[in-house]
Tab-separated table of C-alpha atoms and ligand atoms in Angstrom:
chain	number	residue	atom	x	y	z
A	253	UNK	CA	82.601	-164.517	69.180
A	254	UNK	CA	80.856	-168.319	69.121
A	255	UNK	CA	83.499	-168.877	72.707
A	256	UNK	CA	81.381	-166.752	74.606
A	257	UNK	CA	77.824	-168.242	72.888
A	258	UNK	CA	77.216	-169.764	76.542
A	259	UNK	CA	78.007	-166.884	78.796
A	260	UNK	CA	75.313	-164.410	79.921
A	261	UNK	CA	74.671	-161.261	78.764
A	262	UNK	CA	77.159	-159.056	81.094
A	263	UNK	CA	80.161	-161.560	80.142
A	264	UNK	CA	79.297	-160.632	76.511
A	265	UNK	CA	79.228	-156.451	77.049
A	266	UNK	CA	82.866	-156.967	78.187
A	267	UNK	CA	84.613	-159.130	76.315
A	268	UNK	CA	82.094	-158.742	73.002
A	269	UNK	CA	84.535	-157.938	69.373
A	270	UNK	CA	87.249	-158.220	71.239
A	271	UNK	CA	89.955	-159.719	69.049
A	272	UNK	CA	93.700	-159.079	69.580
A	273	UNK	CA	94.386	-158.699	66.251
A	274	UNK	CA	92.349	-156.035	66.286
A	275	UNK	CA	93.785	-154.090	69.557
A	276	UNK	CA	97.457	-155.389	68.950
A	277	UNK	CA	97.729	-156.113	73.071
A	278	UNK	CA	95.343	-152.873	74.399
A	279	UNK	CA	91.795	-153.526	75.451
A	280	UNK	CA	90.080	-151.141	73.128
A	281	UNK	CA	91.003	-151.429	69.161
A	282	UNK	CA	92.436	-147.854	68.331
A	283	UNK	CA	90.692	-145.596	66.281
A	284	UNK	CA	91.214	-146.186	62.598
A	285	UNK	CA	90.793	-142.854	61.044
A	286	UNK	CA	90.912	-144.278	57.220
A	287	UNK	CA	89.673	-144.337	53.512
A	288	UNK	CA	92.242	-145.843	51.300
A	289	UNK	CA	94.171	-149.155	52.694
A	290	UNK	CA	97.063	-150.249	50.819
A	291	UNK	CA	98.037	-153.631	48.831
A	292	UNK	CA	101.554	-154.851	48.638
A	293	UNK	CA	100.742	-157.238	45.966
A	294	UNK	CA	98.350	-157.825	43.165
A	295	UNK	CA	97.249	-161.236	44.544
A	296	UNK	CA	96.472	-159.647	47.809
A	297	UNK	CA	94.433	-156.866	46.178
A	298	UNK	CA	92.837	-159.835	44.185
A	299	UNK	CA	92.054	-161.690	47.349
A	300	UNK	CA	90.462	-159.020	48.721
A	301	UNK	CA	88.111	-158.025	45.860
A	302	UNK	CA	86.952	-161.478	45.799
A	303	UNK	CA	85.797	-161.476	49.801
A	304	UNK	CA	85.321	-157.702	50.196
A	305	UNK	CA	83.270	-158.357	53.143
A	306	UNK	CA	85.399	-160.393	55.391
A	307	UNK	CA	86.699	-158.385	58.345
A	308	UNK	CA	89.904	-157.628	56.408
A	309	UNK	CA	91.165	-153.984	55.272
A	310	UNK	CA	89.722	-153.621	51.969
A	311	UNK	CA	88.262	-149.767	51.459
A	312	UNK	CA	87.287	-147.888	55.016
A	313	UNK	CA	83.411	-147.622	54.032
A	314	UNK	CA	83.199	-151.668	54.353
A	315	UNK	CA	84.547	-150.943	58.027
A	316	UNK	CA	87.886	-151.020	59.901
A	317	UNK	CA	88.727	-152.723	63.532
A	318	UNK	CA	86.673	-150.066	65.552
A	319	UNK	CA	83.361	-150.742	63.550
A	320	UNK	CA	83.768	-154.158	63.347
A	321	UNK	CA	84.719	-154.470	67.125
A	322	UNK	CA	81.146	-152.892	67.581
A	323	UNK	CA	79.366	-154.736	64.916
A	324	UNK	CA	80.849	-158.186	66.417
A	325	UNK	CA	79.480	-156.925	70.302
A	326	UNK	CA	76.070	-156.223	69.120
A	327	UNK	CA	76.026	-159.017	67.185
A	328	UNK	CA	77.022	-161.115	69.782
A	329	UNK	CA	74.750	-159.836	72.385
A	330	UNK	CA	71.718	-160.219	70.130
A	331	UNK	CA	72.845	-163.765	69.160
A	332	UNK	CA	72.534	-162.502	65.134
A	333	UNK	CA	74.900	-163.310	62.303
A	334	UNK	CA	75.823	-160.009	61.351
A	335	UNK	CA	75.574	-156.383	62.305
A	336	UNK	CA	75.433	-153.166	60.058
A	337	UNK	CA	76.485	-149.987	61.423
A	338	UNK	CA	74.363	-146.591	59.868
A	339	UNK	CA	74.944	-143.513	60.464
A	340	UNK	CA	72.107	-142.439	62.873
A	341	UNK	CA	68.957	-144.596	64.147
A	342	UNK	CA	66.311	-143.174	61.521
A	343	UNK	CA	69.266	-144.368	59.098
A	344	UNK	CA	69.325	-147.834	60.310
A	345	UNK	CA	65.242	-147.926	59.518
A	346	UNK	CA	65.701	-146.748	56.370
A	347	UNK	CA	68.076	-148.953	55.348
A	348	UNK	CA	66.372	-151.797	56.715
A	349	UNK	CA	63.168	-151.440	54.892
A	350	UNK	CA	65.024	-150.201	51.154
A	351	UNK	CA	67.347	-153.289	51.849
A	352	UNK	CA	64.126	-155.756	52.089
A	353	UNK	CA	61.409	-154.327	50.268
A	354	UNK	CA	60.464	-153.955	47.112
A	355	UNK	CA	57.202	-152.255	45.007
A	356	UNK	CA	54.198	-154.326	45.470
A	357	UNK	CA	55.142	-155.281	48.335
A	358	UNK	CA	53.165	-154.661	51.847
A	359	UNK	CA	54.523	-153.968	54.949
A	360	UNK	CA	52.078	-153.844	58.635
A	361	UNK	CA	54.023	-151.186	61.497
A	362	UNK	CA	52.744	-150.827	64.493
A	363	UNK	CA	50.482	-147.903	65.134
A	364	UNK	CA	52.654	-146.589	67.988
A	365	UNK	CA	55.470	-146.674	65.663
A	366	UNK	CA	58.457	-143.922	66.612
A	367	UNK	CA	57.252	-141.212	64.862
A	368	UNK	CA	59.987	-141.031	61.902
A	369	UNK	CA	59.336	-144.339	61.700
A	370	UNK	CA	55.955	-143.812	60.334
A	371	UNK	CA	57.136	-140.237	58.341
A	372	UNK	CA	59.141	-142.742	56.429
A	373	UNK	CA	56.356	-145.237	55.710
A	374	UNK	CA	54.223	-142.252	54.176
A	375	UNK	CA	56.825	-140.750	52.379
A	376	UNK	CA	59.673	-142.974	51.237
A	377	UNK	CA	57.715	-146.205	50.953
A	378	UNK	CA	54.285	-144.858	49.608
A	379	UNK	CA	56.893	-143.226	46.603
A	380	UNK	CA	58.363	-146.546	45.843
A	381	UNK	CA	55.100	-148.341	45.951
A	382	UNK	CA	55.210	-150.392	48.765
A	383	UNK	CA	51.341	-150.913	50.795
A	384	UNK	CA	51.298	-149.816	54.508
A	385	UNK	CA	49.546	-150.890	57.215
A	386	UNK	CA	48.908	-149.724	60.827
A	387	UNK	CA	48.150	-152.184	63.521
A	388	UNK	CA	46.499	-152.340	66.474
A	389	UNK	CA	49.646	-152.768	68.914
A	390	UNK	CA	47.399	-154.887	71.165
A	391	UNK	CA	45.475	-156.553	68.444
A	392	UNK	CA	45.812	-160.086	66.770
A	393	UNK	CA	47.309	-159.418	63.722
A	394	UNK	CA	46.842	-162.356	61.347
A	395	UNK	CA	43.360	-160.823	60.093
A	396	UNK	CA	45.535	-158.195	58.350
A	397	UNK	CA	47.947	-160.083	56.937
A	398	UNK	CA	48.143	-160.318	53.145
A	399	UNK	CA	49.596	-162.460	50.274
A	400	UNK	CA	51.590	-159.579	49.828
A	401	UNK	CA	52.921	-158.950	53.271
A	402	UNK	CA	56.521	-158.950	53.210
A	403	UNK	CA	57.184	-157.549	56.564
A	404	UNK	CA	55.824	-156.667	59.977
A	405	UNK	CA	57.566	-153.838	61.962
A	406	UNK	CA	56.843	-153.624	65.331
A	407	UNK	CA	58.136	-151.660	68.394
A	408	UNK	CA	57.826	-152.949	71.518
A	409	UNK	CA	57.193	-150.852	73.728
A	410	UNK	CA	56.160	-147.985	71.957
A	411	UNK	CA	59.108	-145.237	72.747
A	412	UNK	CA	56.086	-142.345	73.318
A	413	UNK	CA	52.983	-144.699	74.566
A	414	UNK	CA	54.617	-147.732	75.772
A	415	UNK	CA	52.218	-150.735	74.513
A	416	UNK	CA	53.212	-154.156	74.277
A	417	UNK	CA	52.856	-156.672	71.220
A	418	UNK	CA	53.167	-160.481	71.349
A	419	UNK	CA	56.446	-161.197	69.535
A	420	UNK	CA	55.513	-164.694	69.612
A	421	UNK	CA	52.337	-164.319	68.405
A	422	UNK	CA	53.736	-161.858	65.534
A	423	UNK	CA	56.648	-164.249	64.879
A	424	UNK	CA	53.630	-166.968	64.215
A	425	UNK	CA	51.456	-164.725	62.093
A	426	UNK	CA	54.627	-164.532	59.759
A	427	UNK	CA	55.435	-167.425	58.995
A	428	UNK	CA	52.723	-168.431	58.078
A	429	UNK	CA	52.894	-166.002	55.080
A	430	UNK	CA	56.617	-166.372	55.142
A	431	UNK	CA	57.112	-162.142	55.795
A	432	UNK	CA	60.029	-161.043	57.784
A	433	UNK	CA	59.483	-159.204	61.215
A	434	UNK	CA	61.662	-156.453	62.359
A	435	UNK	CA	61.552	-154.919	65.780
A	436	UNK	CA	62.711	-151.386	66.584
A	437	UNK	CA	64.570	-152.724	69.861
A	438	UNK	CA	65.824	-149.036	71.294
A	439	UNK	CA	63.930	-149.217	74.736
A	440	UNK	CA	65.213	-152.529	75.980
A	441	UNK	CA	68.718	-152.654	74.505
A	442	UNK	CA	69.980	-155.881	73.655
A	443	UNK	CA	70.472	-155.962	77.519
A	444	UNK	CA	66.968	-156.566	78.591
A	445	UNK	CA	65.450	-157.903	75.365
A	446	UNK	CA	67.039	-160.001	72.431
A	447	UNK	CA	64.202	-160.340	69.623
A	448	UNK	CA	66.247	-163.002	67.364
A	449	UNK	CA	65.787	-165.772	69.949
A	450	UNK	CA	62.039	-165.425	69.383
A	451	UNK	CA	62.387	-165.739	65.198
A	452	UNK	CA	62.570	-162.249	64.634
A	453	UNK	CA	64.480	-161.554	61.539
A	454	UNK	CA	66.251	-158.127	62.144
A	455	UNK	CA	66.639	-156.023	65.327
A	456	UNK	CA	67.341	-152.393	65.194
A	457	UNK	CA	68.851	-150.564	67.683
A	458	UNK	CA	69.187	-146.500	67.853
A	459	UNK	CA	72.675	-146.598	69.613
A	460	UNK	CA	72.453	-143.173	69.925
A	461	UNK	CA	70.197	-143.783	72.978
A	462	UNK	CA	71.471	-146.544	76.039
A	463	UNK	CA	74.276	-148.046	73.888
A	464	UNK	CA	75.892	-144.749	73.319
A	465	UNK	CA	74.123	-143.716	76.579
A	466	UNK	CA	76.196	-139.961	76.847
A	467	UNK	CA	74.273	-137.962	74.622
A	468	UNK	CA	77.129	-137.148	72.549
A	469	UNK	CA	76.707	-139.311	69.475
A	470	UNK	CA	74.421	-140.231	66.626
A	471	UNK	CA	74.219	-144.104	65.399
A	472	UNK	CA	71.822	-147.343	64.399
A	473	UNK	CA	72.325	-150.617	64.015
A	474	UNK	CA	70.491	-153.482	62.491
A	475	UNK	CA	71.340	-157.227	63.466
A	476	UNK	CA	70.291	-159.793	61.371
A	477	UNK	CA	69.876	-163.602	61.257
A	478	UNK	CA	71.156	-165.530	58.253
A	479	UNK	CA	68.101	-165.074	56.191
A	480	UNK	CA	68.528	-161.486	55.778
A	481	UNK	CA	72.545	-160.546	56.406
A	482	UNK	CA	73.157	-160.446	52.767
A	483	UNK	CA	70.405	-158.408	51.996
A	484	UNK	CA	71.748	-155.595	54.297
A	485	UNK	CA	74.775	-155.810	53.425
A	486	UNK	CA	73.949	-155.515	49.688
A	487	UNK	CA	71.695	-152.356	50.413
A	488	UNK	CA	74.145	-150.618	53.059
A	489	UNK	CA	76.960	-151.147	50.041
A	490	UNK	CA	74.457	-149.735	47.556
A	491	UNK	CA	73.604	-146.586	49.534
A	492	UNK	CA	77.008	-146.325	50.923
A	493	UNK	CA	76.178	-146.401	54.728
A	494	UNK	CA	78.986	-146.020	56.440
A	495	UNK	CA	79.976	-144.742	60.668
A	496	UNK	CA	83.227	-142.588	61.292
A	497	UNK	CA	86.140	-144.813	63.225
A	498	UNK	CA	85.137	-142.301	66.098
A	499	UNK	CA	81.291	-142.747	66.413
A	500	UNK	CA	82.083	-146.304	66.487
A	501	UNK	CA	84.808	-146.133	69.204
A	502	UNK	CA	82.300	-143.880	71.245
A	503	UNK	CA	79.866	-146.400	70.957
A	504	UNK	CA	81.768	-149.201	71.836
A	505	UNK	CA	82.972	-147.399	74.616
A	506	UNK	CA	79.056	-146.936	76.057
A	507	UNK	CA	78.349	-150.529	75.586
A	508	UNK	CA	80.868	-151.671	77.546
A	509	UNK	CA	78.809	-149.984	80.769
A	510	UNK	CA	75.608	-150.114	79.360
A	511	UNK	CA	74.568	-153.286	82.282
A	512	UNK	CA	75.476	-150.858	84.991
A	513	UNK	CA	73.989	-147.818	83.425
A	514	UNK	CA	70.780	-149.671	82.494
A	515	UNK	CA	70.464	-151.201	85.553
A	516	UNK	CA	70.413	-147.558	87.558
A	517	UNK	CA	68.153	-145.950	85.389
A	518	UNK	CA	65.612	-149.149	86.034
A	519	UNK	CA	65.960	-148.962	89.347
A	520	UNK	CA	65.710	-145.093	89.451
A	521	UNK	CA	62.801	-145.608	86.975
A	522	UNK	CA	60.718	-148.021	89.493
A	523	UNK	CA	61.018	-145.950	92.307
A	524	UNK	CA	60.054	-142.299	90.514
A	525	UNK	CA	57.220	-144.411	88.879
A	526	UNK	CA	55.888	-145.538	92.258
A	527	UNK	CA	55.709	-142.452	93.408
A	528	UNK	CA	54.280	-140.766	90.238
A	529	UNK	CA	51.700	-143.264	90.500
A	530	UNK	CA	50.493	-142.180	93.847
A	531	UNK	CA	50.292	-138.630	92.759
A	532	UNK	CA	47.268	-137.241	92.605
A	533	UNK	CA	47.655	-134.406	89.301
A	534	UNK	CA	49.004	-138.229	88.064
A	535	UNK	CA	46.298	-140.199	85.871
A	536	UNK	CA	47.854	-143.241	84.679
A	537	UNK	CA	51.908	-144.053	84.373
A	538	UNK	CA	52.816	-145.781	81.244
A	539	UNK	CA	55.661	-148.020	82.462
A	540	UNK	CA	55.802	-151.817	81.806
A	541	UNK	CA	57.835	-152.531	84.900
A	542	UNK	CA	54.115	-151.816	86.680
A	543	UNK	CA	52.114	-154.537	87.650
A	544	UNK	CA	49.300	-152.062	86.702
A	545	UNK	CA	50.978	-151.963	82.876
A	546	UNK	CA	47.950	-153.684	80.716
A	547	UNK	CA	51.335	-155.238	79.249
A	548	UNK	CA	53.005	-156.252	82.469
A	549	UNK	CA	52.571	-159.919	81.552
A	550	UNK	CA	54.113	-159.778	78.046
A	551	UNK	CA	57.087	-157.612	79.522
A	552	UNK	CA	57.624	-160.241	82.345
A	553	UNK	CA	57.415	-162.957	80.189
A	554	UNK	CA	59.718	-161.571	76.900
A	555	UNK	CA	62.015	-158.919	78.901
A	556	UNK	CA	64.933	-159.542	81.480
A	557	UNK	CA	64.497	-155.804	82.282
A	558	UNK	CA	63.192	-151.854	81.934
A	559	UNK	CA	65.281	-149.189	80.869
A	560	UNK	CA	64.407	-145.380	82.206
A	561	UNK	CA	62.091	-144.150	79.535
A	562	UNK	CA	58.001	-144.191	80.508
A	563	UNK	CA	55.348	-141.510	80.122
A	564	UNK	CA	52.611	-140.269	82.523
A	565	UNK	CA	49.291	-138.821	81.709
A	566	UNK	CA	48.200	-135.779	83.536
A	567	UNK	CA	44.802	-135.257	84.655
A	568	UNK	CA	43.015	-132.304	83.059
A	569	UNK	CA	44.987	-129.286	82.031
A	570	UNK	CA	45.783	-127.981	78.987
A	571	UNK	CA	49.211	-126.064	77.957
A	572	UNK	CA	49.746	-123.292	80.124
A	573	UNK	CA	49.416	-125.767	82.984
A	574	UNK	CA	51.724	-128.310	81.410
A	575	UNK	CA	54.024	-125.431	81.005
A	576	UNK	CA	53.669	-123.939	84.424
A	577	UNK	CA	55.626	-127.439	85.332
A	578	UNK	CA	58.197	-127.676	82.557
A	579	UNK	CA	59.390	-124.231	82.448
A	580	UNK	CA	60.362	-124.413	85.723
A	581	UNK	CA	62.024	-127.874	85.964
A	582	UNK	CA	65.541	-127.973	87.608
A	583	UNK	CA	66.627	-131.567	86.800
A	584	UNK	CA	64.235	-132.455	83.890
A	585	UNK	CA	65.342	-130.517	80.653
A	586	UNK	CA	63.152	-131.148	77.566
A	587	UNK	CA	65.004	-132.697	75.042
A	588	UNK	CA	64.247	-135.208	72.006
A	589	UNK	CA	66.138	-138.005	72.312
A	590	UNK	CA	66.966	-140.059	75.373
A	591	UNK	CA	69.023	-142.776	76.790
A	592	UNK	CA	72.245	-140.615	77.910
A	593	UNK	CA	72.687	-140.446	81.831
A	594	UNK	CA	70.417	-136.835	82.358
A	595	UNK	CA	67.416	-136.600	83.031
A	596	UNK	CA	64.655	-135.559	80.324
A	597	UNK	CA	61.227	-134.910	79.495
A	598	UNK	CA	58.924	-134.363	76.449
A	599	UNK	CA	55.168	-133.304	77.156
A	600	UNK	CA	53.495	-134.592	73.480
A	601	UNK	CA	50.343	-135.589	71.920
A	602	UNK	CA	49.963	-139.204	70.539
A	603	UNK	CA	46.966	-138.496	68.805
A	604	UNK	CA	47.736	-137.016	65.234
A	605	UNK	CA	50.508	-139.937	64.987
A	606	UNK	CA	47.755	-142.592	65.092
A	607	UNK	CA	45.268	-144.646	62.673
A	608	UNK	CA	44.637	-147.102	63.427
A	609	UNK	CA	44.107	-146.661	66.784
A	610	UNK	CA	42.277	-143.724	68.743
A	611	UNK	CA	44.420	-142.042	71.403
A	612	UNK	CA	42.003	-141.321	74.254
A	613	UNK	CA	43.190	-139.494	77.285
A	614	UNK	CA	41.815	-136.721	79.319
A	615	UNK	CA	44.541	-135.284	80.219
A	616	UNK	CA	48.370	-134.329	78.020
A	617	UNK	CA	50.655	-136.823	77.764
A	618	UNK	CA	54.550	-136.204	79.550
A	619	UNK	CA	57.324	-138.278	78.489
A	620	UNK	CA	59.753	-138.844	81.091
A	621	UNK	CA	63.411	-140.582	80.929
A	622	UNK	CA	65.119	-141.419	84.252
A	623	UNK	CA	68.711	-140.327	84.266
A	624	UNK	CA	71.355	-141.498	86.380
A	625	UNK	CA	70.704	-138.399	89.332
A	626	UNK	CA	69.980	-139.445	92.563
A	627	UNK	CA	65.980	-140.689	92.514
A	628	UNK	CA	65.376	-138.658	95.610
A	629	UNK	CA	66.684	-135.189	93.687
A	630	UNK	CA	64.200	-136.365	90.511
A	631	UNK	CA	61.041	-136.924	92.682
A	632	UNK	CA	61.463	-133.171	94.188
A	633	UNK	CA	61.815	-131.993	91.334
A	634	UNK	CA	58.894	-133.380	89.446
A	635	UNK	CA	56.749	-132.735	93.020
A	636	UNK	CA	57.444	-128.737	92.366
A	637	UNK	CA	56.588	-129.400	88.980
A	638	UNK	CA	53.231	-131.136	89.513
A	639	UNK	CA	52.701	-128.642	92.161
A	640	UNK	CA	52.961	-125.867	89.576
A	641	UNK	CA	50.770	-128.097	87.459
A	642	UNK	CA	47.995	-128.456	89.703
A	643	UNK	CA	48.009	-124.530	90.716
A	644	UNK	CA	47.116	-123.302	86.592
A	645	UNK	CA	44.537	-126.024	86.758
A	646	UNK	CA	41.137	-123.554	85.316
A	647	UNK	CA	39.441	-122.855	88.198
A	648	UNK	CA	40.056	-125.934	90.472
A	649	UNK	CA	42.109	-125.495	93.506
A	650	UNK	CA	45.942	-126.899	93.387
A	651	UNK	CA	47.049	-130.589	94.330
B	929	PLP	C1	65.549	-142.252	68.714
B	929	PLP	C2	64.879	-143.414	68.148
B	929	PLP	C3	65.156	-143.828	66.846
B	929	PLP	C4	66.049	-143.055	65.927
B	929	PLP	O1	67.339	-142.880	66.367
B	929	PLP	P1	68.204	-141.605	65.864
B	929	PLP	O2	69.599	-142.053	66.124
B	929	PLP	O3	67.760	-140.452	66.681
B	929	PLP	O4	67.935	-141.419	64.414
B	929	PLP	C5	64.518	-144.954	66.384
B	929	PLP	N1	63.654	-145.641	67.143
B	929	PLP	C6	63.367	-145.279	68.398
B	929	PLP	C7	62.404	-146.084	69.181
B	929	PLP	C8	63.965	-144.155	68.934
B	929	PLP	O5	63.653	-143.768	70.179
């Protein structure tokens, strides 16, 4: 919506895709549960062929008022020309990388890539003959940089190991070789981070995480700048990604409290990772809202905020001790995924999903995402926890 271009970002949650012709006089556009939309003339039908992706009813897989309600917010919040809707967050990836590459082509990912991320790059693009590349997430990355570098995907933070990368310093590496950059965007939302204002071209966003933020629906989204929107649009049409009138009503629905939400789960966050960090089973606490994050700096200069997801790494122990804690967990559940209003957490090992880096701590790694519980409830529960943790420790005495 350009009349709310100047307004911040809370202004734009509300009143994002909000058209009335779209909601006919309610605040939230009904669900369109459709396939076929009718014609009442030829010329009409004609019209509509000609411009089949103008936010008119055409056929239900190019979108009805409830996805384009969502793909307008997003769009609006990232400050992008477009938005396409997939049908999960591993979806939106895919169809972001078959939309803009091609064989011969060679694209660099960030080491700390989301796991499926990287499944995909060995699989999918290795089949269709396009080069990959790990990088070094804290490493220059013009020395790698080819003639045939189309693309640089990066994901900042890392969703398991939380390093930083320069976007600016990315952004500058690729123009110089005129390859697009993507960022996986999932941990800051477009709340706290908006990648297109720094010359990224496309932003992904796993709405299934904050934007959905319930843990009751599956969903991506890639925003794009001009130089790519057509692209995406061509591939989504060509692989026929689609989101039900539902999913997109559900997510819609999350965004519009997804400032509130994110804001309680940083705050939560920053207090739990205080006291983590003063723990003494604790080794190191992987959160960029630290001032003792190697990537505090980059966060504080690029981010307006930090959602609730961070990991800690345990000193010593091994897996009876790691599950001495979880088993026994009252609050934290382990679950994949994140970004709905529990609590969760994921003990996991970086190391086999690395390259080009070396993954080098003592002691297992714990991912941890701060739910919307009261802080005080979380901390006891993770002090019983690291209690139990320290008591298997081989023959050392407890914390
Ligand atoms: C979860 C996640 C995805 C994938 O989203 P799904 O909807 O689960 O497919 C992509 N990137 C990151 C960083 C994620 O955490």
């Amino acid at each position: 919506m350009s009349d709310t271009k100047k307004t911040g970002q809370n202004t734009r949650l509300v009143v994002g895709g909000r058209h009335k012709e779209w909601t006919h006089g309610v605040v939230n556009p009904p669900v369109y549960r459709a396939s076929t939309c009718v014609f009442e003339t030829y010329a009409e039908m004609r019209a509509r062929t000609a411009a089949p992706n103008e936010k008119k009813l055409f056929y239900a897989r190019k979108g009805t008022p409830t996805q384009w309600a969502l793909d307008d917010a997003l769009s609006d919040l990232h400050g992008g020309a477009g938005t396409l809707l997939y049908p999960s967050g591993v979806a939106a990836i895919a169809g972001v990388f078959l939309s803009l590459l091609q064989a011969g082509d060679h694209v660099l990912i960030t080491d700390n890539a989301y796991e499926p991320t990287r499944g995909m790059a060995g699989g999918l693009l290795k089949r269709m003959g396009i080069g990959v590349t790990y990088f070094d997430p804290l490493a220059p990355i013009r020395p790698l940089m080819t003639d045939r570098t189309r693309m640089i995907f990066t994901e900042s933070p890392g969703s398991l190991t939380f390093e930083m990368q320069d976007i600016r310093d990315i952004v500058a590496a690729a123009q110089v070789h005129d390859a697009l950059v993507v960022v996986d965007n999932t941990w800051a939302t477009p709340l706290f981070h908006q990648p297109l204002a720094h010359g990224v071209d496309v932003v992904i966003e796993a709405v299934t995480k904050y934007i959905g933020g319930h843990s009751d629906l599956m969903m991506g989204s890639a925003t794009a700048g001009e130089r790519t929107l057509a692209a995406l649009k061509r591939g989504a049409g060509h692989m026929g990604q689609t989101v039900s009138p539902d999913d997109a009503f559900l997510a819609l629905r999350g965004l519009r409290s997804l400032s509130a939400r994110l804001r309680q789960h940083e705050d939560s966050a920053l207090k739990v990772a205080r006291w983590l960090r003063g723990h003494e089973a604790v080794a190191d606490v992987l959160y960029p809202a630290l001032d003792s994050h190697p990537g505090h700096a980059l966060w504080q200069r690029d981010f307006s905020g930090a959602s609730g997801l961070f990991s800690i790494i345990l000193k010593g122990g091994d897996y009876a001790d790691t599950a001495a804690m979880t088993d026994g967990m009252r609050l934290f559940k382990m679950g994949f995924s994140w970004g709905g209003y529990e609590s969760l957490m994921v003990p996991s090992d970086p190391t086999p999903v690395r390259t080009a880096t070396r993954w080098s701590a003592d002691g297992p790694l714990v991912r941890l995402h701060i739910g919307l519980e009261d802080p005080e409830d979380l901390i006891s529960d993770l002090s019983d926890g690291l209690t139990r943790y320290g008591r298997h420790l081989n023959g050392q005495s407890g914390f």
